[in-house]
Coordinates of C-alpha atoms in Angstrom, one line a residue:
M1 CA 15.5 51.3 97.3
E2 CA 12.2 49.9 97.1
N3 CA 11.2 50.9 94.0
S4 CA 14.1 49.3 92.4
L5 CA 13.6 46.1 94.1
N6 CA 10.0 46.3 92.8
E7 CA 11.2 46.7 89.0
T8 CA 13.5 44.1 89.9
D9 CA 10.7 41.6 90.5
S10 CA 8.7 42.4 88.0
A11 CA 11.6 42.0 85.1
L12 CA 12.4 38.8 86.9
E13 CA 8.4 37.8 86.5
E14 CA 8.6 38.9 82.8
T15 CA 11.5 37.0 82.1
K16 CA 9.5 34.0 83.8
T17 CA 6.5 34.2 81.6
S18 CA 8.5 34.8 78.6
H19 CA 10.1 31.2 79.1
R20 CA 7.3 29.8 80.2
D21 CA 5.9 30.8 76.7
T22 CA 8.7 29.5 75.0
D23 CA 8.2 26.5 77.0
E24 CA 4.7 26.2 75.9
E25 CA 5.5 26.7 72.2
D26 CA 8.3 24.3 72.0
S27 CA 6.3 21.6 74.0
K28 CA 3.2 22.3 71.3
A29 CA 6.0 22.3 68.3
Q30 CA 7.4 18.9 70.1
I31 CA 3.6 17.6 70.2
D32 CA 3.3 18.6 66.4
D33 CA 6.2 17.0 65.3
S34 CA 5.5 13.8 67.2
G35 CA 1.9 13.8 65.6
N36 CA 3.1 14.3 62.2
Q37 CA 5.8 11.5 63.4
G38 CA 2.8 9.3 64.2
S39 CA 0.8 9.4 61.2
T40 CA 3.4 9.0 59.0
K41 CA 4.5 5.8 61.0
R42 CA 1.0 4.7 60.6
M43 CA 0.7 5.5 57.0
D44 CA 4.0 3.6 56.5
G45 CA 2.7 0.6 58.4
S46 CA -0.3 0.5 56.2
L47 CA 1.5 0.5 53.2
R48 CA 3.8 -2.4 54.8
R49 CA 0.4 -4.0 55.9
M50 CA -0.8 -4.0 52.2
S51 CA 2.1 -4.7 50.8
R52 CA 2.4 -7.8 52.3
N53 CA -1.1 -8.7 51.7
L54 CA -0.4 -8.5 48.0
S55 CA 2.4 -10.4 48.3
K56 CA 0.6 -13.1 50.2
T57 CA -2.1 -12.9 47.3
L58 CA 0.4 -13.3 44.7
T59 CA 2.1 -15.8 46.4
R60 CA -1.3 -17.7 46.9
Q61 CA -2.2 -17.2 43.1
S62 CA 0.9 -18.4 41.8
S63 CA 1.1 -21.6 44.1
S64 CA -2.7 -22.0 42.8
I65 CA -1.5 -21.4 39.1
A66 CA 1.8 -23.8 39.9
E67 CA -0.5 -26.5 41.4
A68 CA -2.9 -26.2 38.2
L69 CA -0.4 -26.7 35.6
P70 CA 0.6 -30.4 34.6
E71 CA 3.3 -32.3 36.1
T72 CA 3.5 -35.0 32.9
T73 CA 4.4 -34.7 29.9
T74 CA 1.0 -36.1 28.7
G75 CA -0.3 -33.3 31.0
W76 CA 1.7 -31.0 29.1
T77 CA 0.2 -32.7 26.0
V78 CA -3.3 -32.0 26.5
F79 CA -2.8 -28.3 28.2
T80 CA -1.1 -27.3 24.9
S81 CA -4.0 -29.4 22.9
V82 CA -6.5 -27.3 24.7
I83 CA -4.8 -23.9 24.3
L84 CA -4.2 -24.2 20.8
S85 CA -7.5 -25.7 20.0
A86 CA -9.2 -22.8 21.7
I87 CA -7.0 -20.3 19.8
L88 CA -7.5 -22.2 16.6
G89 CA -11.3 -22.2 17.0
Y90 CA -11.5 -18.7 17.6
E91 CA -9.6 -17.9 14.4
V92 CA -12.0 -20.4 12.5
Q93 CA -14.9 -18.2 13.6
L94 CA -13.3 -15.2 13.0
Q95 CA -12.5 -16.5 9.4
R96 CA -16.2 -17.2 8.8
R97 CA -17.1 -13.8 9.9
L98 CA -14.8 -12.1 7.1
T99 CA -16.2 -14.8 4.4
H100 CA -18.5 -13.0 2.1
P101 CA -18.6 -12.3 -1.8
P102 CA -16.9 -8.9 -3.0
V103 CA -19.3 -5.6 -3.6
T104 CA -19.0 -4.5 -7.3
F105 CA -19.8 -1.0 -8.3
C106 CA -20.0 -0.5 -12.2
Q107 CA -22.5 1.1 -15.0
N108 CA -24.1 -2.2 -16.6
A109 CA -25.1 -0.5 -19.7
T110 CA -27.0 -2.8 -22.0
G111 CA -24.7 -4.2 -24.4
S112 CA -21.3 -2.7 -23.0
V113 CA -18.2 -4.2 -22.7
I114 CA -18.6 -4.3 -18.9
E115 CA -21.7 -5.5 -18.5
Q116 CA -20.4 -8.5 -20.6
V117 CA -17.3 -8.7 -18.4
Y118 CA -19.5 -8.7 -15.3
K119 CA -21.8 -11.6 -16.7
K120 CA -18.5 -13.6 -17.6
L121 CA -17.2 -13.2 -13.9
T122 CA -20.8 -13.9 -12.0
E123 CA -22.0 -16.7 -14.4
S124 CA -22.3 -19.1 -11.8
P125 CA -21.4 -19.1 -7.9
D126 CA -18.0 -20.4 -8.4
H127 CA -17.3 -17.5 -10.9
I128 CA -14.6 -14.8 -9.1
L129 CA -17.2 -12.4 -8.3
S130 CA -19.8 -14.5 -7.2
R131 CA -18.1 -16.8 -4.5
S132 CA -17.3 -16.1 -1.5
I133 CA -13.4 -15.0 -0.1
A134 CA -12.3 -17.1 2.8
P135 CA -8.7 -15.2 3.8
S136 CA -6.4 -17.6 5.2
L137 CA -6.0 -18.3 9.1
F138 CA -3.9 -16.1 11.1
V139 CA -2.6 -13.7 7.8
G140 CA -5.9 -13.2 5.8
T141 CA -8.0 -12.6 8.7
R142 CA -6.2 -9.3 9.9
G143 CA -5.6 -6.0 7.7
T144 CA -2.1 -5.5 8.8
I145 CA -0.7 -8.7 9.0
S146 CA -2.0 -9.5 5.6
S147 CA -0.4 -6.4 4.4
T148 CA 3.2 -7.3 5.7
A149 CA 3.0 -11.1 4.3
A150 CA 2.8 -9.8 0.6
Y151 CA 5.8 -7.7 0.7
L152 CA 7.8 -9.9 3.0
M153 CA 7.1 -13.1 1.3
G154 CA 9.3 -14.4 -1.5
G155 CA 6.6 -15.7 -3.9
P156 CA 7.1 -18.4 -6.0
S157 CA 10.4 -19.7 -7.1
S158 CA 12.2 -18.1 -9.9
V159 CA 13.7 -21.5 -10.8
S160 CA 11.7 -23.6 -13.0
K161 CA 11.8 -25.4 -16.1
K162 CA 8.6 -24.1 -16.9
Y163 CA 9.1 -20.4 -17.3
M164 CA 11.9 -18.4 -18.3
R165 CA 13.2 -15.0 -16.8
F166 CA 15.6 -12.2 -17.7
R167 CA 15.9 -8.7 -17.7
E168 CA 15.6 -6.2 -20.3
I169 CA 17.1 -2.5 -20.2
I170 CA 15.2 -0.1 -22.1
T171 CA 16.8 3.6 -22.0
M172 CA 14.0 6.4 -22.0
S173 CA 14.4 9.0 -24.9
Q174 CA 13.3 12.0 -22.7
D175 CA 16.6 12.2 -20.9
G176 CA 18.3 9.2 -21.3
A177 CA 17.5 7.1 -18.2
N178 CA 17.9 3.2 -17.6
I179 CA 14.8 1.3 -16.3
A180 CA 14.9 -3.0 -16.3
I181 CA 12.0 -5.1 -17.2
D182 CA 12.1 -8.3 -15.5
W183 CA 10.3 -10.8 -17.9
E184 CA 8.8 -14.1 -17.1
I185 CA 7.5 -16.3 -20.0
P186 CA 6.0 -19.9 -20.0
L187 CA 7.6 -22.4 -22.0
Q188 CA 6.1 -25.0 -24.0
P189 CA 5.6 -28.6 -23.2
K190 CA 8.2 -30.0 -25.7
Q191 CA 10.9 -27.4 -24.6
E192 CA 10.6 -28.9 -20.9
T193 CA 11.0 -32.1 -21.8
S194 CA 13.6 -31.6 -24.7
N195 CA 17.4 -32.2 -24.1
S196 CA 19.8 -29.6 -22.3
K197 CA 21.1 -28.2 -25.8
E198 CA 17.2 -28.2 -27.5
Q199 CA 16.1 -26.1 -24.7
Q200 CA 18.4 -23.9 -24.8
V201 CA 17.9 -23.3 -28.3
D202 CA 14.3 -22.7 -27.8
Q203 CA 14.5 -20.7 -25.1
S204 CA 17.0 -18.7 -26.9
K205 CA 14.1 -18.0 -29.9
C206 CA 11.5 -17.5 -27.1
K207 CA 13.7 -14.4 -25.7
S208 CA 14.4 -13.3 -29.4
E209 CA 10.2 -13.3 -29.8
I210 CA 10.1 -11.4 -27.0
L211 CA 13.2 -8.7 -27.5
E212 CA 12.3 -8.0 -31.3
G213 CA 9.2 -9.5 -31.9
P214 CA 6.6 -10.3 -32.9
I215 CA 5.0 -11.6 -29.7
Q216 CA 2.6 -14.1 -30.6
K217 CA 1.1 -14.4 -26.7
P218 CA -1.0 -11.2 -24.5
V219 CA 1.4 -9.2 -22.8
V220 CA 0.7 -8.1 -18.7
I221 CA 2.8 -5.0 -17.7
I222 CA 3.0 -4.9 -13.9
L223 CA 4.0 -2.1 -12.1
H224 CA 5.0 -1.8 -8.1
G225 CA 4.6 0.1 -5.2
I226 CA 6.7 3.0 -3.3
N227 CA 10.2 1.9 -1.9
N228 CA 9.9 -1.5 -3.5
D229 CA 10.8 -3.2 -6.8
A230 CA 9.9 -6.0 -9.3
S231 CA 11.6 -9.2 -6.8
F232 CA 9.0 -8.4 -4.2
G233 CA 6.6 -11.7 -3.3
Y234 CA 3.4 -9.9 -4.7
M235 CA 5.0 -8.9 -8.1
K236 CA 6.4 -12.4 -8.8
S237 CA 2.9 -14.0 -7.7
L238 CA 1.1 -11.9 -10.1
Q239 CA 3.7 -13.1 -13.0
R240 CA 3.2 -16.6 -12.0
T241 CA -0.2 -16.1 -12.6
F242 CA -0.6 -14.6 -15.6
C243 CA 2.3 -17.1 -16.8
D244 CA 0.0 -20.1 -15.5
R245 CA -2.7 -18.7 -18.2
G246 CA -0.1 -18.6 -21.0
W247 CA 0.5 -14.8 -21.3
N248 CA 3.9 -13.2 -21.0
A249 CA 4.5 -11.4 -18.0
A250 CA 6.9 -8.0 -17.6
S251 CA 7.6 -6.0 -14.3
M252 CA 8.4 -2.9 -14.7
N253 CA 11.4 -1.6 -12.3
F254 CA 11.0 2.3 -12.1
R255 CA 14.4 4.1 -12.6
G256 CA 16.7 4.5 -9.3
T257 CA 15.7 0.7 -8.5
A258 CA 16.9 -2.8 -9.4
I259 CA 19.7 -1.0 -11.2
R260 CA 22.0 2.1 -10.5
L261 CA 20.2 5.5 -11.5
T262 CA 21.7 7.2 -14.4
T263 CA 20.0 10.5 -14.1
P264 CA 19.6 13.2 -11.4
R265 CA 16.4 12.4 -12.0
G266 CA 14.4 9.6 -9.7
Y267 CA 10.7 8.4 -10.0
N268 CA 7.6 9.8 -8.2
G269 CA 4.1 9.3 -8.1
A270 CA 2.9 11.7 -10.9
Y271 CA 5.5 11.1 -13.7
T272 CA 3.6 8.7 -16.7
G273 CA 6.9 9.4 -19.1
D274 CA 8.6 6.3 -18.6
L275 CA 5.4 3.5 -18.2
R276 CA 4.6 5.5 -21.8
S277 CA 7.9 5.1 -23.3
L278 CA 7.5 1.3 -22.0
V279 CA 4.1 0.8 -23.7
Y280 CA 5.3 2.3 -27.1
H281 CA 8.6 -0.1 -26.9
I282 CA 6.5 -3.3 -26.6
A283 CA 3.7 -2.1 -28.5
G284 CA 6.2 -1.9 -31.7
R285 CA 7.0 -5.8 -30.8
M286 CA 3.1 -6.8 -30.7
A287 CA 1.8 -9.2 -33.5
P288 CA -1.4 -7.9 -34.9
N289 CA -4.6 -8.0 -32.4
V290 CA -3.0 -9.2 -29.7
P291 CA -3.4 -7.1 -26.6
I292 CA -1.2 -5.5 -24.0
F293 CA -2.6 -5.4 -20.2
L294 CA -1.4 -2.9 -17.8
V295 CA -1.4 -4.1 -13.5
G296 CA -0.6 -1.4 -11.0
N297 CA 0.3 -1.7 -7.3
S298 CA -0.4 0.8 -5.0
L299 CA 1.9 3.7 -6.3
G300 CA 2.3 2.2 -9.1
A301 CA -1.6 1.5 -9.5
N302 CA -1.8 5.4 -9.2
I303 CA 0.7 6.1 -12.0
M304 CA -0.8 3.5 -14.3
T305 CA -4.2 4.9 -13.7
K306 CA -3.2 8.5 -14.8
Y307 CA -1.1 7.5 -17.6
L308 CA -4.5 5.6 -18.9
G309 CA -6.5 8.9 -18.7
E310 CA -4.4 10.9 -20.0
E311 CA -3.8 8.7 -23.0
G312 CA -7.7 8.5 -23.3
L313 CA -8.1 12.2 -23.2
A314 CA -6.5 13.2 -25.9
G315 CA -7.1 9.5 -27.9
T316 CA -3.6 8.6 -28.0
L317 CA -3.4 5.0 -26.3
P318 CA -1.6 2.4 -28.6
S319 CA -4.7 -0.1 -30.1
C320 CA -2.8 -2.8 -29.0
V321 CA -3.7 -1.6 -25.1
A322 CA -6.8 -3.6 -24.2
G323 CA -7.5 -3.0 -20.4
G324 CA -5.9 -2.1 -17.1
A325 CA -6.3 -3.4 -13.1
S326 CA -5.7 -1.1 -10.4
L327 CA -5.0 -2.7 -7.0
G328 CA -4.5 -0.9 -3.7
N329 CA -5.0 2.3 -5.4
P330 CA -5.1 5.6 -3.1
L331 CA -6.6 7.5 -5.9
L332 CA -6.0 10.8 -3.8
L333 CA -2.2 11.3 -3.2
D334 CA -1.5 13.6 -0.1
S335 CA 1.3 12.7 1.9
S336 CA 0.0 14.9 5.4
N337 CA -3.1 12.2 5.3
V338 CA -0.1 9.3 5.9
K339 CA 0.1 8.7 10.0
F340 CA 3.0 7.5 12.1
P341 CA 4.7 5.0 11.9
F342 CA 3.8 4.5 8.3
S343 CA 5.0 8.1 7.4
V344 CA 8.4 7.6 9.2
L345 CA 8.7 4.3 7.5
M346 CA 7.9 5.3 3.6
A347 CA 10.4 8.5 4.2
L348 CA 13.1 5.9 5.3
G349 CA 12.6 4.1 2.4
V350 CA 12.5 7.1 -0.1
K351 CA 15.7 8.4 1.6
K352 CA 17.6 4.9 1.3
I353 CA 16.5 5.2 -2.8
Y354 CA 17.9 8.4 -2.7
L355 CA 21.5 7.1 -0.8
D356 CA 21.8 4.6 -3.2
N357 CA 21.7 6.6 -5.9
W358 CA 23.8 9.4 -4.4
K359 CA 26.7 9.5 -7.2
S360 CA 23.9 10.0 -9.8
I361 CA 22.1 12.5 -7.8
R362 CA 25.2 14.7 -7.1
A363 CA 25.4 15.5 -10.8
L364 CA 23.1 18.1 -10.0
K365 CA 25.2 21.1 -9.7
D366 CA 22.9 23.9 -9.0
D367 CA 22.6 24.8 -5.1
Y368 CA 18.7 24.7 -5.0
S369 CA 18.6 21.0 -6.4
R370 CA 21.5 20.3 -4.0
Q371 CA 19.7 22.0 -1.0
S372 CA 16.4 20.5 -2.0
F373 CA 17.6 16.6 -1.3
H374 CA 19.7 17.6 1.6
T375 CA 16.8 19.1 3.0
G376 CA 14.9 15.7 2.3
L377 CA 17.7 13.7 3.7
M378 CA 17.0 15.7 7.0
A379 CA 13.1 15.1 6.7
S380 CA 11.2 12.7 9.3
T381 CA 8.3 11.7 7.5
I382 CA 7.1 11.4 4.0
E383 CA 5.4 14.3 3.7
A384 CA 8.2 16.8 5.0
V385 CA 10.1 14.6 2.0
D386 CA 7.8 15.1 -0.8
N387 CA 8.0 19.3 0.2
A388 CA 11.3 19.5 0.2
V389 CA 12.2 17.5 -2.9
A390 CA 8.4 18.3 -5.2
P391 CA 10.0 21.2 -6.7
I392 CA 13.2 19.5 -8.5
F393 CA 10.8 16.4 -9.3
I394 CA 10.5 15.4 -13.2
R395 CA 6.9 15.7 -14.3
N396 CA 5.2 15.5 -17.4
D397 CA 2.5 17.7 -19.2
E398 CA -1.3 15.9 -18.7
F399 CA -2.1 16.5 -22.4
Y400 CA -0.6 15.6 -25.7
P401 CA 2.7 15.5 -26.3
Y402 CA 3.3 15.2 -22.4
G403 CA 6.5 17.5 -22.5
V404 CA 8.8 16.4 -19.8
K405 CA 8.9 19.7 -17.5
I406 CA 10.6 19.9 -14.1
G407 CA 9.6 20.9 -10.7
Y408 CA 6.4 21.9 -8.5
R409 CA 5.4 25.0 -6.5
N410 CA 5.1 23.0 -3.2
G411 CA 4.2 19.3 -2.2
E412 CA 0.4 20.4 -2.5
H413 CA 0.8 20.8 -5.9
Y414 CA 2.5 17.7 -6.3
W415 CA -0.2 15.7 -4.4
F416 CA -2.8 17.2 -6.5
D417 CA -1.1 16.8 -9.9
A418 CA -0.2 13.1 -9.0
S419 CA -3.8 12.3 -7.9
S420 CA -4.8 10.1 -10.4
Y421 CA -8.6 10.1 -9.5
R422 CA -9.0 13.1 -11.5
H423 CA -8.2 11.1 -14.8
V424 CA -10.4 8.1 -14.6
R425 CA -13.4 9.6 -16.0
H426 CA -11.1 9.4 -19.1
I427 CA -10.0 5.8 -19.1
S428 CA -10.9 4.6 -22.3
V429 CA -10.7 0.4 -21.9
P430 CA -11.9 -1.8 -19.5
F431 CA -10.7 -0.8 -16.4
L432 CA -10.3 -2.7 -12.7
N433 CA -10.0 -0.9 -9.3
L434 CA -9.9 -3.3 -6.6
T435 CA -9.5 -2.3 -2.7
A436 CA -10.0 -4.1 0.5
Q437 CA -12.2 -2.4 3.3
D438 CA -9.4 -3.2 6.1
D439 CA -6.4 -1.4 3.9
F440 CA -5.1 0.9 6.2
L441 CA -3.1 2.9 3.4
V442 CA -5.4 3.4 0.7
S443 CA -9.6 2.3 1.6
R444 CA -10.8 5.6 3.3
P445 CA -9.0 7.9 0.0
S446 CA -10.2 4.9 -2.4
R447 CA -13.9 5.1 -0.8
N448 CA -14.1 8.7 -0.8
K449 CA -13.6 9.0 -4.6
L450 CA -16.0 6.2 -5.6
G451 CA -18.2 8.5 -7.9
Y452 CA -15.2 9.7 -9.8
C453 CA -14.5 5.8 -10.9
I454 CA -18.2 4.6 -11.4
G455 CA -19.2 7.7 -13.4
N456 CA -17.1 6.1 -16.4
P457 CA -18.6 3.2 -17.9
N458 CA -15.4 1.6 -18.2
V459 CA -14.9 0.9 -15.0
M460 CA -15.5 -1.6 -12.5
V461 CA -15.2 -1.3 -9.0
V462 CA -14.4 -4.1 -6.7
E463 CA -14.4 -3.9 -3.0
T464 CA -13.5 -6.8 -0.8
R465 CA -14.5 -7.7 3.0
C466 CA -10.6 -8.0 3.7
G467 CA -7.6 -8.2 2.0
G468 CA -5.1 -5.4 4.1
H469 CA -2.5 -3.6 1.5
L470 CA -2.0 -5.7 -1.5
G471 CA -2.7 -9.0 0.6
W472 CA -6.0 -10.6 -0.2
Q473 CA -4.5 -14.2 1.1
E474 CA -7.1 -16.7 0.3
S475 CA -7.7 -20.3 1.5
P476 CA -8.1 -23.1 -0.9
P477 CA -11.5 -24.0 -1.2
D478 CA -13.1 -26.2 1.7
T479 CA -9.8 -25.9 3.9
A480 CA -9.0 -23.6 6.2
F481 CA -5.4 -22.6 5.5
G482 CA -3.8 -21.5 2.2
S483 CA -1.6 -18.2 1.3
S484 CA -2.8 -18.0 -2.8
S485 CA -3.9 -14.6 -3.7
W486 CA -7.3 -14.0 -5.0
A487 CA -6.5 -10.7 -6.4
D488 CA -4.1 -12.2 -8.9
V489 CA -6.8 -14.7 -9.7
A490 CA -9.4 -11.8 -10.4
T491 CA -7.0 -9.7 -12.3
A492 CA -6.7 -12.7 -14.4
D493 CA -9.8 -13.4 -14.9
F494 CA -11.0 -10.2 -15.5
F495 CA -8.5 -9.9 -18.5
D496 CA -9.6 -13.0 -19.7
A497 CA -13.3 -11.8 -19.8
V498 CA -12.0 -8.8 -21.4
M499 CA -10.4 -10.7 -24.3
K500 CA -13.5 -13.2 -24.6
T501 CA -16.0 -10.1 -25.0
N502 CA -13.7 -8.2 -27.5
T503 CA -13.5 -11.4 -29.5
E504 CA -17.6 -11.7 -29.6
L505 CA -18.3 -8.0 -30.1
C506 CA -15.5 -7.1 -32.6
G507 CA -13.7 -10.1 -33.6
T508 CA -10.5 -9.4 -31.8
A509 CA -9.0 -10.0 -28.5
I510 CA -8.0 -5.9 -28.4
G511 CA -11.5 -5.2 -29.3
H512 CA -11.0 -1.2 -29.5
N513 CA -10.2 1.6 -31.9
E514 CA -7.8 3.7 -30.7
T515 CA -9.5 7.2 -33.0
E516 CA -12.7 6.4 -31.1
T517 CA -11.4 7.4 -27.6
V518 CA -11.0 11.0 -28.7
T519 CA -12.4 13.4 -26.1
P520 CA -12.2 16.7 -26.0
Y521 CA -9.5 18.6 -24.0
E522 CA -10.7 20.2 -20.9
S523 CA -8.2 22.7 -19.7
S524 CA -9.6 23.5 -16.3
V525 CA -9.0 19.8 -15.2
V526 CA -5.4 19.6 -16.7
G527 CA -4.1 22.5 -16.2
L528 CA -1.4 23.5 -13.9
G529 CA -2.2 26.9 -13.7
N530 CA -5.8 27.1 -12.2
M531 CA -5.0 24.0 -9.7
E532 CA -5.4 26.0 -6.4
K533 CA -9.0 26.8 -8.1
D534 CA -9.5 23.8 -9.2
L535 CA -9.1 21.6 -5.7
K536 CA -11.2 23.9 -4.0
Q537 CA -14.2 23.0 -6.7
I538 CA -13.4 19.5 -6.8
Q539 CA -13.3 19.3 -2.9
K540 CA -16.8 21.0 -2.6
D541 CA -18.0 18.4 -5.3
S542 CA -17.0 15.4 -3.4
I543 CA -18.3 16.1 -0.3
A544 CA -20.9 13.3 -0.4
F545 CA -18.0 11.0 -0.5
Q546 CA -16.2 12.1 2.6
Q547 CA -17.9 9.6 4.9
T548 CA -16.9 6.1 4.7
V549 CA -18.9 2.7 6.2
K550 CA -17.4 0.7 8.4
P551 CA -18.0 -2.9 7.2
R552 CA -20.0 -5.1 10.0
L553 CA -18.3 -8.1 11.1

């Protein structure tokens, strides 16, 4: 009996002990929870205090700013004037830091044409290569804005009694493609003041001279950049500059631009056949000893440089072609080096041209070509577009007779074939290569290939401190504002100096004989079969030019 009572008491004690332990654990848990809740409350309180303090600080600052603002119209006028003066003062200081003469690289061989041309362009401090370039405020002082303005500005008005504009359509004999040539020619003073009937007759005579010949004034053929055409402002500005010198200006629209594409093959950066056909067409209309000059912009500069090198290598350049100028030429084409957002924007422009000419492109019947175009349309960057469409690009042999072929193995082979730096050394006429240090698209590759340019005694390289890509907006002398293009004047002065030098040395403005330009054929340079081997060797040879020196402002 006693044993059972003892066992019962023990069980009760154990139960009480377990309940006591459980109560202690619950109380500890409650204490922990209350501690956590307390720390959370303290943190929330700190955040609320910080928020209130920050709100009070911002309110005080806003009140201080509001109290500092003027309350009258006169006060606002003074306040605005001070702000604008500060901005203008900064721009003027920036303009002064950027104002600097261009840097010129060339071989000054005694008695050479380039030496005489250089002397004419630097005879006095006011000449184009001697005087400082003052960029226009807010536009010319910034490379990106300068480049944007070059593309977006409309250029000089097309309606003028001093000039006549008309379009000529030329059919390419290679494949039947049509290209549009936009002419602008100066009119004689008597044609401006005559009555409407007489003026119409005189304009008809001028147009007939251009289309049928013989053309009595120099002709400048101008090539545009990628995704552009002859209607862009920088093209019109160049035309007007040459017309003001009394010359005829012909802006070439690449196949598929300005007018509908009549073949399934559009333009690219390597094919020089269309330019070659155009030069032959116009050369056949020129009067004796009247020169033709070529000007290329961006991608058009690359095509024009490649054309002159191909013709110089074979000695087939028409004798009336007296010189060329390359503006914003990358020299090395490699779409993989084009960064965002420009790679996307360029791709959109190329795809727009494809869509605009889709009716002609659909004429391609084979599945491979159609699939290549569809892949290109789906691509997001210019590199991907080139890789997709390069196997169906039109191209030509780089040596006489420049046979037309179709396709590259891939985008890399297309870029190699298109890169004009390989052809610069064969150019046989005076040649100007103009770039700007703040050109975000071509400054680095162009500087890297400087050695290839100055290795040719016919080439003059001019580098400016500012100008962007095809911009070069310049202020008129002794003023702060302006939008005229320094490059337009520099190109015209270069051509004028070439004509004067040729006349002094040879007695004619063209000054060169096509039979004197023949150079040995170098299969290792132009052969497509050895592209990969040649590319590696050229990359080794050009290591010395891989570093660019940033300008000190």
